């Protein structure tokens, strides 16, 4: 059964995951879809080949962004850096709001207006991604965590705004709005760091694979891109090469370092009839192997997927 993997951007909670899964499962030709919030990926089971553009369009209509996932290169999450900047700004503004509103009430002339000026950038500036996510959920008739967060913070903000306009300097709740948004951003930042570590772990595994290998064409071995290798192909692995696929040794003898895959610290001898794993390093010798599992079917790919699901 063919599968397609996509990188999904803009998900923030379990409700987002369910919504993306729902729109993908409704797409023509899709038999099932599993979305992982931690790694921001979707694995889609197809009944027949489907244009990737159609799947991406379905995700975008749900209010998210998507792009084909390149398994060998996980890009650094730029959104994590943006979150860190927003969090730093939110903390810098929230601290004086809390101090003035809770510990030094009335110490400044027109203190309510000062608090308002400090809170506006937090409520409507650093929290702007929350509005986008909430709007996308409401537009499709659902509610997510952002809707609840904004409902609470906007209530506190506008209640305090009315009191400020009326000239009341007490019982203002600007700090409630700012603190809630800051805590939400802190959680998002920690979550983004966890996703980054998961992607780095996956990237380190995929980097074990070579981009091309030597395949027998009937008369000689020729360099061939890894994505063109098929089950049954005869390949040559030389000293210093990484084994490109899971396979069995047809002839030759050598020592392979499988520590990155199995944890075995010492090189293991491999000869005719022995099994070799993709990602293993041939430290000595030369092996002619026959491919038995390629791409997503290799043990290395399964380990990478297990890391992603952890």
mmCIF file of C-alpha atoms in Angstrom:
data_model
loop_
_atom_site.group_PDB
_atom_site.id
_atom_site.type_symbol
_atom_site.label_atom_id
_atom_site.label_comp_id
_atom_site.label_asym_id
_atom_site.label_seq_id
_atom_site.Cartn_x
_atom_site.Cartn_y
_atom_site.Cartn_z
ATOM 1 C CA UNK A 1 0.000 0.000 0.000
ATOM 2 C CA UNK A 2 1.559 3.342 -1.018
ATOM 3 C CA UNK A 3 2.205 5.917 1.675
ATOM 4 C CA UNK A 4 2.993 9.625 1.707
ATOM 5 C CA UNK A 5 4.550 11.660 4.492
ATOM 6 C CA UNK A 6 4.000 15.382 4.957
ATOM 7 C CA UNK A 7 5.382 18.016 7.287
ATOM 8 C CA UNK A 8 2.485 19.886 8.919
ATOM 9 C CA UNK A 9 2.966 23.432 10.219
ATOM 10 C CA UNK A 10 0.726 25.363 12.572
ATOM 11 C CA UNK A 11 -0.545 22.581 14.866
ATOM 12 C CA UNK A 12 -0.604 23.474 18.550
ATOM 13 C CA UNK A 13 -2.751 20.898 20.371
ATOM 14 C CA UNK A 14 -4.542 17.558 20.156
ATOM 15 C CA UNK A 15 -7.574 19.218 18.580
ATOM 16 C CA UNK A 16 -5.367 20.386 15.706
ATOM 17 C CA UNK A 17 -4.109 16.823 15.224
ATOM 18 C CA UNK A 18 -7.656 15.457 15.034
ATOM 19 C CA UNK A 19 -8.692 18.150 12.571
ATOM 20 C CA UNK A 20 -5.758 17.484 10.234
ATOM 21 C CA UNK A 21 -6.344 13.723 10.426
ATOM 22 C CA UNK A 22 -10.022 14.266 9.621
ATOM 23 C CA UNK A 23 -9.425 16.399 6.520
ATOM 24 C CA UNK A 24 -6.753 14.013 5.238
ATOM 25 C CA UNK A 25 -8.948 10.955 5.754
ATOM 26 C CA UNK A 26 -11.695 12.666 3.756
ATOM 27 C CA UNK A 27 -9.360 13.340 0.821
ATOM 28 C CA UNK A 28 -9.958 11.134 -2.268
ATOM 29 C CA UNK A 29 -7.693 8.096 -2.381
ATOM 30 C CA UNK A 30 -6.736 8.225 1.312
ATOM 31 C CA UNK A 31 -7.383 5.120 3.433
ATOM 32 C CA UNK A 32 -5.921 6.405 6.674
ATOM 33 C CA UNK A 33 -3.840 9.190 8.180
ATOM 34 C CA UNK A 34 -1.817 9.445 11.371
ATOM 35 C CA UNK A 35 -0.568 12.838 12.536
ATOM 36 C CA UNK A 36 2.228 13.303 15.088
ATOM 37 C CA UNK A 37 2.155 16.604 16.972
ATOM 38 C CA UNK A 38 5.670 16.218 18.417
ATOM 39 C CA UNK A 39 7.398 15.907 15.044
ATOM 40 C CA UNK A 40 4.751 17.841 13.048
ATOM 41 C CA UNK A 41 4.436 15.043 10.502
ATOM 42 C CA UNK A 42 1.571 13.163 8.883
ATOM 43 C CA UNK A 43 1.818 9.599 7.589
ATOM 44 C CA UNK A 44 -0.890 8.924 5.002
ATOM 45 C CA UNK A 45 -1.939 5.505 3.705
ATOM 46 C CA UNK A 46 -3.156 5.690 0.116
ATOM 47 C CA UNK A 47 -5.496 3.328 -1.719
ATOM 48 C CA UNK A 48 -3.804 4.405 -4.950
ATOM 49 C CA UNK A 49 -1.211 7.021 -5.929
ATOM 50 C CA UNK A 50 -2.462 10.534 -5.118
ATOM 51 C CA UNK A 51 -0.970 13.881 -6.110
ATOM 52 C CA UNK A 52 0.908 15.385 -3.161
ATOM 53 C CA UNK A 53 -0.484 18.802 -4.121
ATOM 54 C CA UNK A 54 -4.028 17.544 -3.473
ATOM 55 C CA UNK A 55 -3.112 16.410 0.040
ATOM 56 C CA UNK A 56 -1.331 19.694 0.780
ATOM 57 C CA UNK A 57 -4.339 21.646 -0.492
ATOM 58 C CA UNK A 58 -6.651 19.707 1.838
ATOM 59 C CA UNK A 59 -4.440 20.545 4.830
ATOM 60 C CA UNK A 60 -4.245 24.211 3.879
ATOM 61 C CA UNK A 61 -8.025 24.465 3.579
ATOM 62 C CA UNK A 62 -8.172 23.318 7.209
ATOM 63 C CA UNK A 63 -6.075 26.306 8.235
ATOM 64 C CA UNK A 64 -2.615 24.728 8.383
ATOM 65 C CA UNK A 65 0.387 24.545 6.103
ATOM 66 C CA UNK A 66 1.982 21.425 4.681
ATOM 67 C CA UNK A 67 4.878 20.385 2.493
ATOM 68 C CA UNK A 68 6.448 17.092 1.380
ATOM 69 C CA UNK A 69 8.669 15.674 4.072
ATOM 70 C CA UNK A 70 12.304 15.125 3.123
ATOM 71 C CA UNK A 71 13.295 12.290 5.475
ATOM 72 C CA UNK A 72 17.023 12.715 5.017
ATOM 73 C CA UNK A 73 17.032 16.369 5.972
ATOM 74 C CA UNK A 74 14.950 17.668 8.859
ATOM 75 C CA UNK A 75 15.098 21.450 8.691
ATOM 76 C CA UNK A 76 15.717 23.405 11.845
ATOM 77 C CA UNK A 77 12.486 24.684 13.271
ATOM 78 C CA UNK A 78 12.524 28.457 12.688
ATOM 79 C CA UNK A 79 9.256 28.772 14.572
ATOM 80 C CA UNK A 80 11.117 27.734 17.738
ATOM 81 C CA UNK A 81 13.410 30.745 17.441
ATOM 82 C CA UNK A 82 10.417 32.999 16.875
ATOM 83 C CA UNK A 83 8.777 31.561 19.985
ATOM 84 C CA UNK A 84 11.883 32.272 22.034
ATOM 85 C CA UNK A 85 11.868 35.917 20.931
ATOM 86 C CA UNK A 86 8.154 36.258 21.708
ATOM 87 C CA UNK A 87 8.643 34.612 25.099
ATOM 88 C CA UNK A 88 11.528 36.933 26.007
ATOM 89 C CA UNK A 89 9.489 40.002 25.045
ATOM 90 C CA UNK A 90 6.458 38.721 26.922
ATOM 91 C CA UNK A 91 8.490 38.093 30.088
ATOM 92 C CA UNK A 92 10.118 41.534 29.851
ATOM 93 C CA UNK A 93 6.698 43.203 29.722
ATOM 94 C CA UNK A 94 4.887 40.895 32.151
ATOM 95 C CA UNK A 95 7.330 41.369 35.052
ATOM 96 C CA UNK A 96 6.703 45.133 35.434
ATOM 97 C CA UNK A 97 2.957 44.551 34.915
ATOM 98 C CA UNK A 98 2.865 42.084 37.805
ATOM 99 C CA UNK A 99 5.027 44.272 40.062
ATOM 100 C CA UNK A 100 2.995 47.437 39.455
ATOM 101 C CA UNK A 101 -0.429 45.797 39.581
ATOM 102 C CA UNK A 102 0.065 43.434 42.508
ATOM 103 C CA UNK A 103 2.775 44.918 44.722
ATOM 104 C CA UNK A 104 2.839 48.640 43.940
ATOM 105 C CA UNK A 105 -0.748 49.657 43.133
ATOM 106 C CA UNK A 106 -1.217 53.389 42.694
ATOM 107 C CA UNK A 107 2.488 54.195 42.937
ATOM 108 C CA UNK A 108 2.471 55.915 39.521
ATOM 109 C CA UNK A 109 0.160 58.671 38.304
ATOM 110 C CA UNK A 110 -2.326 57.265 35.793
ATOM 111 C CA UNK A 111 -0.995 53.804 36.583
ATOM 112 C CA UNK A 112 -3.913 52.121 34.832
ATOM 113 C CA UNK A 113 -2.882 53.672 31.524
ATOM 114 C CA UNK A 114 0.724 52.627 32.093
ATOM 115 C CA UNK A 115 -0.415 49.042 32.682
ATOM 116 C CA UNK A 116 -2.584 49.230 29.577
ATOM 117 C CA UNK A 117 0.377 50.378 27.491
ATOM 118 C CA UNK A 118 2.479 47.470 28.795
ATOM 119 C CA UNK A 119 -0.256 44.867 28.284
ATOM 120 C CA UNK A 120 -1.315 45.748 24.724
ATOM 121 C CA UNK A 121 1.937 44.443 23.123
ATOM 122 C CA UNK A 122 1.538 41.174 25.030
ATOM 123 C CA UNK A 123 -2.164 40.693 24.337
ATOM 124 C CA UNK A 124 -2.130 41.671 20.684
ATOM 125 C CA UNK A 125 1.546 41.442 19.696
ATOM 126 C CA UNK A 126 3.383 38.435 21.073
ATOM 127 C CA UNK A 127 0.106 36.498 21.243
ATOM 128 C CA UNK A 128 -0.713 37.033 17.565
ATOM 129 C CA UNK A 129 -0.097 33.339 16.611
ATOM 130 C CA UNK A 130 -2.799 32.382 19.104
ATOM 131 C CA UNK A 131 -5.332 34.511 17.236
ATOM 132 C CA UNK A 132 -4.448 32.863 13.932
ATOM 133 C CA UNK A 133 -4.864 29.372 15.370
ATOM 134 C CA UNK A 134 -8.116 30.291 17.149
ATOM 135 C CA UNK A 135 -9.527 31.837 13.974
ATOM 136 C CA UNK A 136 -8.702 28.721 11.975
ATOM 137 C CA UNK A 137 -10.520 26.549 14.533
ATOM 138 C CA UNK A 138 -13.590 28.780 14.777
ATOM 139 C CA UNK A 139 -13.809 29.077 10.996
ATOM 140 C CA UNK A 140 -14.306 25.299 10.845
ATOM 141 C CA UNK A 141 -16.814 25.217 13.678
ATOM 142 C CA UNK A 142 -14.503 23.819 16.365
ATOM 143 C CA UNK A 143 -12.646 25.153 19.385
ATOM 144 C CA UNK A 144 -9.062 24.516 20.429
ATOM 145 C CA UNK A 145 -6.875 25.525 23.354
ATOM 146 C CA UNK A 146 -6.159 28.936 21.817
ATOM 147 C CA UNK A 147 -9.872 29.790 21.797
ATOM 148 C CA UNK A 148 -10.058 29.137 25.540
ATOM 149 C CA UNK A 149 -6.862 31.056 26.271
ATOM 150 C CA UNK A 150 -7.991 34.089 24.301
ATOM 151 C CA UNK A 151 -11.487 33.963 25.807
ATOM 152 C CA UNK A 152 -9.990 34.250 29.276
ATOM 153 C CA UNK A 153 -7.273 36.790 28.544
ATOM 154 C CA UNK A 154 -9.484 39.060 26.442
ATOM 155 C CA UNK A 155 -12.149 39.033 29.151
ATOM 156 C CA UNK A 156 -9.601 40.146 31.750
ATOM 157 C CA UNK A 157 -8.103 42.701 29.370
ATOM 158 C CA UNK A 158 -11.342 44.398 28.313
ATOM 159 C CA UNK A 159 -12.740 44.360 31.851
ATOM 160 C CA UNK A 160 -9.606 46.170 33.010
ATOM 161 C CA UNK A 161 -9.765 48.510 30.011
ATOM 162 C CA UNK A 162 -13.311 49.594 30.915
ATOM 163 C CA UNK A 163 -12.258 50.323 34.508
ATOM 164 C CA UNK A 164 -9.221 52.254 33.275
ATOM 165 C CA UNK A 165 -11.318 54.434 30.971
ATOM 166 C CA UNK A 166 -13.720 55.080 33.827
ATOM 167 C CA UNK A 167 -10.816 56.278 35.977
ATOM 168 C CA UNK A 168 -10.664 53.350 38.405
ATOM 169 C CA UNK A 169 -7.133 52.469 39.426
ATOM 170 C CA UNK A 170 -7.939 49.355 41.445
ATOM 171 C CA UNK A 171 -9.218 45.840 40.689
ATOM 172 C CA UNK A 172 -7.437 45.759 37.359
ATOM 173 C CA UNK A 173 -6.507 42.375 35.896
ATOM 174 C CA UNK A 174 -3.940 43.254 33.261
ATOM 175 C CA UNK A 175 -1.435 40.941 34.952
ATOM 176 C CA UNK A 176 -3.849 38.023 34.547
ATOM 177 C CA UNK A 177 -3.885 38.465 30.787
ATOM 178 C CA UNK A 178 -0.107 38.915 30.529
ATOM 179 C CA UNK A 179 0.804 36.017 32.844
ATOM 180 C CA UNK A 180 -1.497 33.523 31.106
ATOM 181 C CA UNK A 181 -0.093 34.414 27.679
ATOM 182 C CA UNK A 182 3.476 34.222 28.985
ATOM 183 C CA UNK A 183 2.861 30.775 30.498
ATOM 184 C CA UNK A 184 1.308 29.540 27.250
ATOM 185 C CA UNK A 185 4.322 30.787 25.295
ATOM 186 C CA UNK A 186 6.651 29.127 27.812
ATOM 187 C CA UNK A 187 4.876 25.810 27.273
ATOM 188 C CA UNK A 188 5.071 26.245 23.509
ATOM 189 C CA UNK A 189 8.792 26.997 23.708
ATOM 190 C CA UNK A 190 9.502 23.883 25.774
ATOM 191 C CA UNK A 191 7.388 21.819 23.379
ATOM 192 C CA UNK A 192 9.280 23.216 20.376
ATOM 193 C CA UNK A 193 12.589 22.277 22.006
ATOM 194 C CA UNK A 194 11.352 18.723 22.540
ATOM 195 C CA UNK A 195 10.307 18.518 18.881
ATOM 196 C CA UNK A 196 13.716 19.837 17.884
ATOM 197 C CA UNK A 197 15.483 17.116 19.858
ATOM 198 C CA UNK A 198 13.272 14.477 18.247
ATOM 199 C CA UNK A 199 14.062 15.828 14.783
ATOM 200 C CA UNK A 200 17.784 15.918 15.556
ATOM 201 C CA UNK A 201 17.634 12.285 16.631
ATOM 202 C CA UNK A 202 15.872 11.376 13.383
ATOM 203 C CA UNK A 203 18.322 13.416 11.342
ATOM 204 C CA UNK A 204 21.302 11.677 12.924
ATOM 205 C CA UNK A 205 19.784 8.325 11.942
ATOM 206 C CA UNK A 206 18.995 9.325 8.345
ATOM 207 C CA UNK A 207 22.505 10.737 7.927
ATOM 208 C CA UNK A 208 23.824 7.204 8.312
ATOM 209 C CA UNK A 209 22.594 6.456 4.791
ATOM 210 C CA UNK A 210 24.686 7.289 1.721
ATOM 211 C CA UNK A 211 23.132 9.356 -1.054
ATOM 212 C CA UNK A 212 24.232 6.836 -3.682
ATOM 213 C CA UNK A 213 25.677 3.349 -3.925
ATOM 214 C CA UNK A 214 27.242 0.998 -6.460
ATOM 215 C CA UNK A 215 24.667 -1.178 -8.272
ATOM 216 C CA UNK A 216 25.354 -4.028 -10.701
ATOM 217 C CA UNK A 217 23.913 -3.190 -14.127
ATOM 218 C CA UNK A 218 24.696 -6.545 -15.719
ATOM 219 C CA UNK A 219 28.219 -5.726 -16.829
ATOM 220 C CA UNK A 220 29.692 -3.495 -14.127
ATOM 221 C CA UNK A 221 28.925 -1.629 -10.906
ATOM 222 C CA UNK A 222 27.796 1.949 -11.453
ATOM 223 C CA UNK A 223 26.960 4.777 -9.001
ATOM 224 C CA UNK A 224 23.186 4.884 -8.484
ATOM 225 C CA UNK A 225 21.062 7.245 -6.329
ATOM 226 C CA UNK A 226 19.767 5.477 -3.265
ATOM 227 C CA UNK A 227 16.111 6.180 -4.100
ATOM 228 C CA UNK A 228 16.487 4.134 -7.306
ATOM 229 C CA UNK A 229 17.596 0.972 -5.506
ATOM 230 C CA UNK A 230 15.004 -1.821 -5.509
ATOM 231 C CA UNK A 231 14.627 -5.106 -3.666
ATOM 232 C CA UNK A 232 16.742 -7.759 -5.392
ATOM 233 C CA UNK A 233 19.395 -5.356 -6.694
ATOM 234 C CA UNK A 234 23.006 -6.439 -6.350
ATOM 235 C CA UNK A 235 25.185 -3.822 -4.645
ATOM 236 C CA UNK A 236 28.855 -3.407 -3.823
ATOM 237 C CA UNK A 237 29.936 -2.004 -0.450
ATOM 238 C CA UNK A 238 33.604 -1.096 -0.093
ATOM 239 C CA UNK A 239 35.775 -0.238 2.903
ATOM 240 C CA UNK A 240 34.624 3.042 4.420
ATOM 241 C CA UNK A 241 31.151 2.869 2.831
ATOM 242 C CA UNK A 242 27.859 2.774 4.685
ATOM 243 C CA UNK A 243 25.581 -0.158 3.888
ATOM 244 C CA UNK A 244 22.715 1.472 1.941
ATOM 245 C CA UNK A 245 19.984 -1.158 2.471
ATOM 246 C CA UNK A 246 19.108 -4.180 4.560
ATOM 247 C CA UNK A 247 20.395 -7.187 2.669
ATOM 248 C CA UNK A 248 22.272 -10.448 2.572
ATOM 249 C CA UNK A 249 25.912 -10.968 1.601
ATOM 250 C CA UNK A 250 26.259 -12.766 -1.736
ATOM 251 C CA UNK A 251 30.052 -12.882 -1.697
ATOM 252 C CA UNK A 252 32.985 -11.258 0.016
ATOM 253 C CA UNK A 253 34.037 -10.826 3.614
ATOM 254 C CA UNK A 254 34.359 -7.778 5.829
ATOM 255 C CA UNK A 255 33.916 -6.198 9.236
ATOM 256 C CA UNK A 256 30.954 -3.908 9.853
ATOM 257 C CA UNK A 257 30.367 -1.399 12.623
ATOM 258 C CA UNK A 258 26.682 -1.556 13.586
ATOM 259 C CA UNK A 259 26.994 0.417 16.830
ATOM 260 C CA UNK A 260 24.663 3.199 15.643
ATOM 261 C CA UNK A 261 21.891 0.678 14.911
ATOM 262 C CA UNK A 262 22.256 -2.222 17.339
ATOM 263 C CA UNK A 263 24.475 -0.707 20.030
ATOM 264 C CA UNK A 264 27.148 -3.387 19.504
ATOM 265 C CA UNK A 265 30.409 -1.570 20.185
ATOM 266 C CA UNK A 266 32.763 -3.964 18.381
ATOM 267 C CA UNK A 267 32.865 -4.491 14.579
ATOM 268 C CA UNK A 268 31.214 -7.725 13.486
ATOM 269 C CA UNK A 269 32.475 -10.066 10.761
ATOM 270 C CA UNK A 270 30.161 -10.619 7.815
ATOM 271 C CA UNK A 271 30.567 -13.196 5.052
ATOM 272 C CA UNK A 272 28.466 -14.997 2.434
ATOM 273 C CA UNK A 273 24.939 -15.634 3.689
ATOM 274 C CA UNK A 274 25.124 -13.151 6.566
ATOM 275 C CA UNK A 275 22.619 -10.310 6.952
ATOM 276 C CA UNK A 276 23.741 -6.675 6.930
ATOM 277 C CA UNK A 277 21.803 -3.616 8.057
ATOM 278 C CA UNK A 278 21.431 -0.248 6.399
ATOM 279 C CA UNK A 279 23.516 2.442 8.073
ATOM 280 C CA UNK A 280 26.258 0.035 9.180
ATOM 281 C CA UNK A 281 29.826 1.115 8.380
ATOM 282 C CA UNK A 282 32.094 -1.331 6.555
ATOM 283 C CA UNK A 283 35.426 -0.825 8.337
ATOM 284 C CA UNK A 284 37.374 -3.457 6.389
ATOM 285 C CA UNK A 285 36.842 -5.661 3.348
ATOM 286 C CA UNK A 286 34.345 -5.598 0.485
ATOM 287 C CA UNK A 287 30.842 -7.045 0.346
ATOM 288 C CA UNK A 288 28.590 -7.887 -2.583
ATOM 289 C CA UNK A 289 25.068 -7.803 -1.182
ATOM 290 C CA UNK A 290 21.539 -8.328 -2.418
ATOM 291 C CA UNK A 291 18.956 -5.761 -1.287
ATOM 292 C CA UNK A 292 16.146 -7.299 0.790
ATOM 293 C CA UNK A 293 14.579 -4.128 2.264
ATOM 294 C CA UNK A 294 14.904 -0.568 0.998
ATOM 295 C CA UNK A 295 13.683 2.873 2.024
ATOM 296 C CA UNK A 296 10.912 2.881 4.627
ATOM 297 C CA UNK A 297 11.102 -0.916 4.981
ATOM 298 C CA UNK A 298 14.635 -0.962 6.445
ATOM 299 C CA UNK A 299 15.343 -1.440 10.126
ATOM 300 C CA UNK A 300 16.956 2.010 10.228
ATOM 301 C CA UNK A 301 13.760 3.634 8.939
ATOM 302 C CA UNK A 302 11.704 1.749 11.525
ATOM 303 C CA UNK A 303 14.019 2.952 14.296
ATOM 304 C CA UNK A 304 13.680 6.531 13.023
ATOM 305 C CA UNK A 305 9.879 6.225 13.020
ATOM 306 C CA UNK A 306 9.953 4.772 16.536
ATOM 307 C CA UNK A 307 11.990 7.777 17.698
ATOM 308 C CA UNK A 308 9.452 10.080 16.063
ATOM 309 C CA UNK A 309 6.551 8.367 17.828
ATOM 310 C CA UNK A 310 8.231 8.300 21.250
#
